[in-house]
Coordinates of C-alpha atoms and ligand atoms in Angstrom, one line a residue:
X1 CA -150.5 -32.3 -3.2
X2 CA -152.3 -33.6 -6.9
X3 CA -155.2 -31.1 -6.4
X4 CA -156.7 -32.9 -9.4
X5 CA -158.1 -29.9 -11.6
X6 CA -160.3 -30.2 -14.4
X7 CA -158.7 -29.2 -18.1
X8 CA -160.5 -25.2 -17.3
X9 CA -158.8 -25.5 -14.0
X10 CA -155.5 -25.8 -15.4
X11 CA -156.7 -23.6 -18.2
X12 CA -157.0 -21.2 -16.2
X13 CA -154.7 -21.0 -13.8
X14 CA -152.2 -21.9 -17.0
X15 CA -153.5 -18.6 -18.5
X16 CA -153.6 -16.0 -14.9
X17 CA -149.7 -17.3 -14.8
X18 CA -148.9 -16.4 -18.6
X19 CA -150.1 -13.0 -17.9
X20 CA -148.5 -12.8 -14.0
X21 CA -144.1 -13.5 -15.3
X22 CA -144.2 -11.3 -18.5
X23 CA -147.2 -9.0 -18.4
X24 CA -147.4 -7.4 -14.6
X25 CA -144.0 -8.6 -13.0
X26 CA -141.7 -6.4 -15.6
X27 CA -144.1 -3.9 -13.8
X28 CA -144.9 -4.3 -10.8
X29 CA -142.4 -2.5 -9.7
X30 CA -143.8 0.5 -11.8
X31 CA -147.3 0.2 -10.4
X32 CA -146.4 0.4 -6.3
X33 CA -144.7 3.1 -7.3
X34 CA -146.5 5.3 -9.5
X35 CA -150.1 3.8 -7.4
X36 CA -151.8 3.5 -11.2
X37 CA -154.1 2.1 -11.9
X38 CA -153.1 -1.2 -14.0
X39 CA -155.1 -0.2 -17.6
X40 CA -153.2 -2.4 -19.9
X41 CA -153.4 -5.9 -17.7
X42 CA -157.1 -5.6 -17.4
X43 CA -156.9 -5.2 -20.9
X44 CA -154.5 -8.7 -21.6
X45 CA -156.4 -10.7 -18.8
X46 CA -160.5 -9.2 -20.5
X47 CA -158.4 -10.7 -23.6
X48 CA -157.8 -13.7 -22.1
X49 CA -161.6 -13.6 -20.6
X50 CA -160.3 -13.9 -17.3
X51 CA -162.9 -11.3 -15.6
X52 CA -165.7 -14.4 -17.2
X53 CA -164.1 -17.4 -15.6
X54 CA -166.7 -16.7 -12.1
X55 CA -169.9 -16.2 -15.0
X56 CA -172.4 -18.4 -16.0
X57 CA -172.0 -18.9 -20.0
X58 CA -175.5 -17.2 -21.4
X59 CA -173.4 -14.0 -19.3
X60 CA -170.9 -14.1 -21.5
X61 CA -168.9 -16.0 -18.9
X62 CA -166.9 -19.3 -18.9
X63 CA -169.1 -21.4 -16.1
X64 CA -166.7 -21.2 -13.9
X65 CA -166.8 -20.7 -10.6
X66 CA -164.9 -19.7 -7.3
X67 CA -162.3 -22.5 -6.9
X68 CA -161.6 -21.2 -10.3
X69 CA -161.7 -17.9 -9.5
X70 CA -160.0 -18.2 -6.8
X71 CA -156.8 -19.9 -9.4
X72 CA -156.8 -16.7 -10.9
X73 CA -156.9 -14.7 -7.8
X74 CA -154.3 -16.5 -6.4
X75 CA -151.2 -16.4 -9.5
X76 CA -152.2 -12.6 -10.3
X77 CA -151.1 -12.4 -6.3
X78 CA -147.9 -14.6 -6.8
X79 CA -147.0 -11.9 -8.9
X80 CA -148.8 -8.7 -7.5
X81 CA -151.3 -8.3 -5.2
X82 CA -152.3 -4.6 -6.1
X83 CA -153.5 -5.8 -9.9
X84 CA -155.0 -9.2 -8.6
X85 CA -157.0 -6.8 -5.9
X86 CA -158.2 -4.9 -9.2
X87 CA -159.3 -7.5 -11.1
X88 CA -160.8 -9.9 -7.6
X89 CA -163.9 -7.6 -7.3
X90 CA -165.2 -7.6 -9.7
X91 CA -166.6 -10.5 -8.8
X92 CA -167.3 -9.0 -5.8
X93 CA -169.4 -6.3 -7.2
X94 CA -171.5 -8.7 -9.7
X95 CA -171.9 -11.5 -6.7
X96 CA -175.1 -9.8 -5.9
X97 CA -177.0 -9.0 -9.1
X98 CA -175.6 -12.4 -10.5
X99 CA -177.1 -14.3 -6.9
X100 CA -180.2 -11.5 -6.4
X101 CA -180.9 -9.6 -9.8
X102 CA -183.7 -9.3 -11.5
X103 CA -183.1 -11.0 -15.2
X104 CA -182.6 -8.0 -17.5
X105 CA -180.4 -6.5 -14.7
X106 CA -178.6 -9.4 -15.0
X107 CA -179.2 -9.6 -18.7
X108 CA -178.5 -5.7 -19.1
X109 CA -174.7 -5.9 -17.5
X110 CA -172.9 -9.5 -17.3
X111 CA -172.0 -9.9 -20.0
X112 CA -170.0 -6.1 -19.6
X113 CA -168.2 -7.6 -17.1
X114 CA -168.0 -11.1 -17.9
X115 CA -166.4 -9.8 -21.2
X116 CA -164.3 -7.9 -19.3
X117 CA -165.5 -4.8 -21.6
X118 CA -166.0 -2.9 -17.3
X119 CA -164.5 -3.1 -14.2
X120 CA -167.5 -3.4 -11.4
X121 CA -167.4 -2.6 -7.6
X122 CA -169.2 -3.7 -4.1
X123 CA -169.2 -0.6 -1.1
X124 CA -171.3 -0.5 1.8
X125 CA -168.0 0.5 4.5
X126 CA -168.3 4.1 6.1
X127 CA -166.9 6.5 8.0
X128 CA -169.0 5.0 11.0
X129 CA -170.0 1.8 9.2
X130 CA -166.9 -0.5 9.2
X131 CA -166.9 -4.2 10.6
X132 CA -170.4 -3.0 12.2
X133 CA -172.0 -2.9 9.1
X134 CA -174.8 -2.9 10.8
X135 CA -173.8 1.4 11.4
X136 CA -174.6 2.7 8.1
X137 CA -176.1 6.4 7.2
X138 CA -176.2 6.7 3.5
X139 CA -180.1 6.4 2.9
X140 CA -182.0 4.9 -0.5
X141 CA -185.6 7.3 -0.3
X142 CA -188.1 6.3 -2.0
X143 CA -189.2 9.3 -5.1
X144 CA -190.9 8.7 -8.4
X145 CA -190.2 5.3 -10.2
X146 CA -186.9 4.3 -7.9
X147 CA -185.3 5.8 -5.2
X148 CA -181.9 8.9 -4.6
X149 CA -179.1 7.3 -2.6
X150 CA -178.7 9.7 0.1
X151 CA -174.9 10.0 1.7
X152 CA -170.8 8.5 1.1
X153 CA -168.5 4.7 1.2
X154 CA -165.5 5.3 2.4
X155 CA -162.4 2.6 1.1
X156 CA -164.8 1.8 -2.4
X157 CA -161.7 -0.4 -4.4
X158 CA -161.9 0.2 -8.0
X159 CA -163.9 3.3 -6.7
X160 CA -163.3 5.7 -10.4
X161 CA -162.2 3.2 -11.9
X162 CA -165.2 0.9 -12.7
X163 CA -168.8 1.4 -14.7
X164 CA -171.0 -1.1 -12.1
X165 CA -171.4 -0.6 -8.8
X166 CA -173.5 -2.0 -6.1
X167 CA -174.3 0.7 -3.1
X168 CA -175.8 -1.3 0.2
X169 CA -178.3 1.8 1.6
X170 CA -181.3 2.4 4.0
X171 CA -184.7 2.0 2.6
X172 CA -185.8 1.9 6.1
X173 CA -183.9 3.3 9.1
X174 CA -186.3 2.2 12.1
X175 CA -186.6 -1.7 9.9
X176 CA -182.4 -2.0 11.3
X177 CA -180.6 -4.9 10.4
X178 CA -183.9 -5.6 8.2
X179 CA -184.4 -2.0 6.3
X180 CA -181.2 -2.4 4.7
X181 CA -181.3 -2.7 0.7
X182 CA -179.5 -3.2 -2.3
X183 CA -178.5 -1.5 -5.7
X184 CA -177.2 -1.6 -9.2
X185 CA -176.2 2.0 -9.6
X186 CA -173.9 3.1 -13.2
X187 CA -170.9 4.9 -13.5
X188 CA -172.1 8.6 -14.5
X189 CA -175.3 8.8 -13.0
X190 CA -176.2 12.4 -12.2
X191 CA -175.7 13.0 -8.4
X192 CA -172.9 10.2 -8.2
X193 CA -169.0 11.4 -7.4
X194 CA -166.0 10.2 -6.4
X195 CA -164.4 11.6 -3.7
X196 CA -159.8 11.0 -2.7
X197 CA -158.0 8.2 -3.5
X198 CA -156.7 7.6 -0.7
X199 CA -152.6 6.3 -0.2
X200 CA -152.0 3.5 0.8
X201 CA -149.2 1.3 2.7
X202 CA -149.5 -1.8 -0.2
X203 CA -152.0 -3.0 -3.1
X204 CA -150.6 0.4 -4.5
X205 CA -151.4 -1.5 -7.9
X206 CA -155.2 -1.1 -6.2
X207 CA -157.3 2.2 -6.5
X208 CA -158.9 3.4 -3.3
X209 CA -161.9 5.3 -3.2
X210 CA -164.5 7.5 -1.5
X211 CA -168.1 7.3 -3.7
X212 CA -170.0 10.4 -3.7
X213 CA -174.3 10.1 -3.5
X214 CA -175.9 13.2 -3.3
X215 CA -179.6 12.6 -4.4
X216 CA -178.1 10.1 -6.6
X217 CA -181.7 8.6 -9.2
X218 CA -182.0 5.0 -8.9
X219 CA -185.0 3.3 -10.9
X220 CA -186.3 1.0 -8.7
X221 CA -185.8 -1.3 -11.7
X222 CA -181.6 -1.3 -10.8
X223 CA -181.9 -2.6 -7.0
X224 CA -181.0 -5.8 -6.5
X225 CA -182.9 -8.8 -4.6
X226 CA -186.0 -6.6 -2.3
X227 CA -186.1 -4.1 -0.5
X228 CA -185.0 -4.7 2.6
X229 CA -182.9 -8.0 1.8
X230 CA -179.3 -4.8 1.4
X231 CA -177.9 -7.6 4.6
X232 CA -178.3 -10.8 3.9
X233 CA -177.4 -10.6 0.5
X234 CA -174.3 -8.8 1.9
X235 CA -173.0 -11.6 4.4
X236 CA -174.3 -14.0 1.6
X237 CA -171.6 -12.3 -0.4
X238 CA -169.0 -11.9 1.7
X239 CA -169.4 -15.9 2.5
X240 CA -168.6 -16.3 -1.1
X241 CA -166.1 -13.7 -1.5
X242 CA -163.4 -14.5 1.6
X243 CA -161.7 -17.6 -0.5
X244 CA -160.7 -15.9 -3.3
X245 CA -159.1 -13.5 0.0
X246 CA -157.8 -16.5 1.6
X247 CA -156.6 -16.9 -2.2
X248 CA -155.2 -13.6 -2.5
X249 CA -152.3 -14.3 -0.3
X250 CA -152.2 -18.0 -1.0
X251 CA -150.6 -16.4 -4.2
X252 CA -148.5 -13.9 -2.8
X253 CA -147.6 -15.8 0.2
X254 CA -145.8 -18.0 -2.6
X255 CA -143.9 -15.3 -4.3
X256 CA -142.4 -14.9 -1.5
X257 CA -141.5 -18.1 -0.6
X258 CA -140.0 -18.6 -3.7
X259 CA -137.9 -15.1 -3.8
X260 CA -137.0 -16.6 0.0
X261 CA -136.0 -20.0 -1.4
X262 CA -133.8 -18.8 -4.8
X263 CA -131.5 -15.4 -2.9
X264 CA -131.6 -18.7 -0.1
X265 CA -129.7 -20.7 -2.3
X266 CA -127.5 -17.3 -4.4
X267 CA -126.8 -15.3 -0.7
X268 CA -123.1 -16.5 1.0
X269 CA -122.4 -15.7 4.0
X270 CA -118.8 -18.2 6.1
X271 CA -118.4 -19.2 3.3
X272 CA -121.9 -21.0 2.4
X273 CA -125.0 -20.2 0.9
X274 CA -127.1 -18.9 3.7
X275 CA -129.4 -22.3 2.8
X276 CA -127.1 -24.3 4.1
X277 CA -127.8 -22.8 8.1
X278 CA -130.4 -25.0 9.2
X279 CA -131.7 -22.2 11.0
X280 CA -133.1 -20.8 7.3
X281 CA -133.9 -24.4 6.6
X282 CA -136.2 -24.3 9.1
X283 CA -138.3 -21.3 9.3
X284 CA -137.4 -22.3 4.9
X285 CA -140.3 -24.9 5.9
X286 CA -142.9 -23.7 8.5
X287 CA -143.3 -21.4 4.9
X288 CA -143.7 -23.7 2.4
X289 CA -145.9 -25.7 4.8
X290 CA -148.1 -23.3 6.0
X291 CA -149.7 -21.8 2.7
X292 CA -149.6 -26.1 1.6
X293 CA -152.3 -25.8 4.9
X294 CA -154.0 -22.6 3.3
X295 CA -154.0 -23.6 -0.1
X296 CA -156.0 -27.3 1.4
X297 CA -158.3 -25.1 3.2
X298 CA -159.2 -22.2 0.6
X299 CA -160.2 -25.3 -2.6
X300 CA -161.6 -26.6 0.4
X301 CA -164.1 -24.4 0.7
X302 CA -164.0 -23.1 -2.6
X303 CA -164.8 -26.3 -4.0
X304 CA -167.5 -26.5 -0.5
X305 CA -168.8 -22.7 -2.4
X306 CA -169.5 -24.6 -5.8
X307 CA -171.0 -27.6 -5.0
X308 CA -174.4 -26.1 -3.6
X309 CA -174.5 -28.6 -1.0
X310 CA -174.3 -26.3 1.8
X311 CA -176.0 -22.8 1.7
X312 CA -174.2 -21.9 4.6
X313 CA -170.6 -21.8 5.0
X314 CA -170.4 -19.0 7.0
X315 CA -168.2 -20.3 9.8
X316 CA -165.4 -22.8 7.0
X317 CA -164.7 -19.2 4.5
X318 CA -164.1 -16.6 7.5
X319 CA -162.2 -20.0 8.8
X320 CA -160.1 -20.5 5.3
X321 CA -159.6 -16.6 5.4
X322 CA -158.5 -16.3 8.7
X323 CA -156.2 -19.0 8.5
X324 CA -154.3 -17.9 4.9
X325 CA -154.1 -14.1 6.0
X326 CA -152.1 -15.1 9.0
X327 CA -149.8 -17.1 6.9
X328 CA -149.5 -14.6 4.0
X329 CA -148.5 -12.1 6.7
X330 CA -146.4 -14.2 8.5
X331 CA -144.4 -15.5 5.6
X332 CA -144.0 -12.5 4.1
X333 CA -142.0 -11.2 7.2
X334 CA -140.1 -13.6 7.5
X335 CA -139.2 -13.2 3.5
X336 CA -137.9 -10.7 3.8
X337 CA -136.2 -12.1 7.1
X338 CA -134.1 -14.0 4.8
X339 CA -133.1 -11.4 2.7
X340 CA -132.3 -9.9 5.7
X341 CA -130.5 -6.0 5.0
X342 CA -131.9 -5.9 1.3
X343 CA -135.0 -7.2 2.2
X344 CA -136.0 -3.6 3.6
X345 CA -134.9 -2.2 0.5
X346 CA -137.5 -1.8 -2.4
X347 CA -135.1 -3.3 -4.9
X348 CA -136.0 -6.5 -4.2
X349 CA -139.2 -7.4 -4.5
X350 CA -140.0 -9.2 -0.7
X351 CA -141.0 -5.9 1.4
X352 CA -144.2 -4.9 -1.2
X353 CA -144.7 -8.8 -0.5
X354 CA -145.0 -7.1 3.0
X355 CA -147.2 -4.8 2.9
X356 CA -149.1 -5.7 0.3
X357 CA -150.6 -9.2 2.4
X358 CA -151.2 -6.5 5.2
X359 CA -155.0 -5.9 3.7
X360 CA -155.7 -9.9 3.8
X361 CA -155.8 -9.5 7.9
X362 CA -158.5 -6.4 7.4
X363 CA -160.7 -6.1 4.1
X364 CA -163.4 -8.2 3.8
X365 CA -163.9 -8.9 7.7
X366 CA -160.7 -8.9 10.2
X367 CA -159.3 -11.4 11.1
X368 CA -161.0 -10.7 15.1
X369 CA -164.6 -10.0 13.7
X370 CA -164.0 -13.6 11.1
X371 CA -163.2 -15.4 14.1
X372 CA -166.2 -13.7 16.5
X373 CA -167.6 -15.3 12.7
X374 CA -165.9 -19.3 13.8
X375 CA -166.8 -18.7 18.0
X376 CA -170.6 -17.9 16.9
X377 CA -171.3 -20.6 14.9
X378 CA -168.8 -23.2 17.2
X379 CA -171.7 -22.7 19.7
X380 CA -174.1 -23.2 17.9
X381 CA -173.2 -26.7 16.2
X382 CA -175.0 -29.3 17.5
X383 CA -172.6 -32.3 16.2
X384 CA -169.5 -32.5 14.0
Ligands
FAD401 C1 -157.8 -1.9 1.2 C2 -158.9 -1.1 1.7 C3 -160.3 -1.9 0.3 C4 -161.9 -2.4 1.5 N1 -162.1 -2.3 0.0 C5 -163.6 -2.1 -0.1 C6 -164.4 -2.5 -0.6 O1 -164.4 -2.0 -1.6 N2 -166.1 -2.3 -0.5 C7 -166.4 -1.7 1.3 O2 -167.3 -1.7 0.9 N3 -165.5 -1.9 2.1 C8 -164.0 -2.4 1.7 N4 -162.9 -1.5 3.2 C9 -164.1 -1.5 3.5 C10 -162.9 -2.6 4.6 O3 -163.6 -4.0 4.5 C11 -163.2 -2.6 6.2 O4 -161.2 -1.3 6.3 C12 -162.7 -3.0 7.3 O5 -163.8 -4.1 7.9 C13 -162.9 -2.6 8.5 O6 -163.5 -1.5 9.0 P1 -163.2 -0.8 9.0 O7 -161.4 -0.3 8.8 O8 -163.9 0.7 9.6 O9 -162.0 -0.7 11.0 P2 -162.5 -1.4 12.7 O10 -164.1 -1.1 12.1 O11 -163.3 0.2 13.0 O12 -161.9 -1.8 13.2 C14 -160.6 -1.2 14.0 C15 -160.4 -2.9 15.0 O13 -160.8 -2.8 16.1 C16 -161.1 -4.7 15.7 N5 -163.2 -4.7 16.4 C17 -164.3 -3.4 15.4 N6 -165.6 -4.3 15.8 C18 -164.4 -5.5 16.4 C19 -165.7 -6.4 18.1 N7 -166.8 -6.5 17.2 N8 -164.7 -7.4 18.4 C20 -162.9 -7.5 17.5 N9 -162.5 -6.5 17.3 C21 -162.9 -5.4 17.0 C22 -161.0 -5.0 14.2 O14 -160.2 -6.1 14.2 C23 -160.1 -3.7 13.9 O15 -158.7 -3.8 14.6 C24 -161.6 -1.9 1.9 C25 -160.3 -1.0 2.9 C26 -159.4 -1.3 3.4 C27 -157.7 -0.8 3.4

C-alpha cells in the first residue's frame, strides 16, 4: 500500500529501521532474558534525534507529529516491542506538558526530552484504579508555594529510568472527576521514591515500577494546566497516544509475519516447503491482509490527530488501538502455529512476539473498556 509519506516521514522511518536491525536485533533475546533496561539503544535513538520527532522545533524537536512517532514506533516494534515501549513512553510523559503546560515549564523540560538526554513517564494507574481512573487516591494537598503529594502509583512504564514524570493526583477529593490535577515531578525530588520492579510476561526490555510519594513537595509552577483539569488532560492524552499503541501492534505483527513467511519457505515436510500447503498459505494471506488494514487505520487516525481539524478523536483512536492490537495477538499466535514446535521455543523470535503483543490489548485502556468508548460514541452520533 502507498501511504504517500513525505521526506521527514521517510527519513525517520528509515533511521528507526536501521537502528532496529543493526542495534536492537542482535541483543533483543538477551534483553528479554535479562530484563535489563536498554540504555545503549536509548542513546542511539537520542543521537539520531528520534526522541524529537513529536516535539516542535522551538523545543529542540523535529516538528513531526503523531504520524512520525507512529512510524518510528512501528519500526522499533517490528524487532522488539519492549524497546519500542521504553522509547514511546517518553511521548506519553510529554504530551500533556506540550498541550497544557506553561511556557516556562515547556522551555525547562521539553528540550531535554527532545534530545533524549532525559526520558519521561506518565502515571495515573494505582492498585485500585486501573480502568476506573476516577478511583485514584493519590493526593496533592496545597501548602506554602506548592503541593504535597502522597500516594502510590502502580505499573508505571519507565519508572525509575525516567527523569521527568507527569503525575495525576487529587487536589479536591470532593469534586470527583473535576478534582484531579496533573503535575510535573522530577526524579530526585525529596519524598519521591520507587517501589518494586515488576517481572513481566512480555516487553521485558521495558521497566514497569511503582512510584511512591511521601510528603513530596512540588512547586505550584509545576502544575500542568489548571487545578481540576487532571482527568480532562488524561482523556485527551490517551486520545492522541493510542495510535502509538496501534503502531506498536502493527510493528510486532509485521515482524511475526516476516519471520513466519521466511520459515514457511524453508521448512520441508512431506517433501515440500510448508508454504506449498494451502492451509499455511491462507494463514499467511489473512495475517498480511489484517496487518495492512490495521496499518491503514493507524496512519489515518494519526493523520487526523496531526491535522487538528477535529479535537474529539476518541472514537477513531479507540478503534485503531482495539483493531490493531487484536490483529497483533492473532498474527503473532498464528506465527507460532506456522513455526510448529520450534515456535514454542525461545530459540526462535515468535514466542517472544506473542508474549509481547498481549500488552497492546491491555495498556492505555483495555480493549473491553475501549469497546465501551466506541459504543458510547456511536450512541451519541446523529449522522455518519
Ligand atoms: C506493562 C504495563 C505497563 C503499564 N504502563 C503504565 C503507565 O506507564 N502509566 C500508567 O498510568 N499505567 C500503566 N499501566 C496500567 C494499565 O493502563 C492498566 O493496567 C490498564 O488500564 C488496566 O487496568 P487494570 O490492570 O487495573 O485492570 P482492571 O481495570 O482491573 O480490569 C480487569 C479486567 O476487567 C475488565 N473491565 C474493567 N472495567 C470494565 C468495564 N467497565 N467494562 C468491561 N470490562 C471491564 C478489563 O477489560 C479487564 O479485562 C501499565 C500496565 C502494564 C501491565
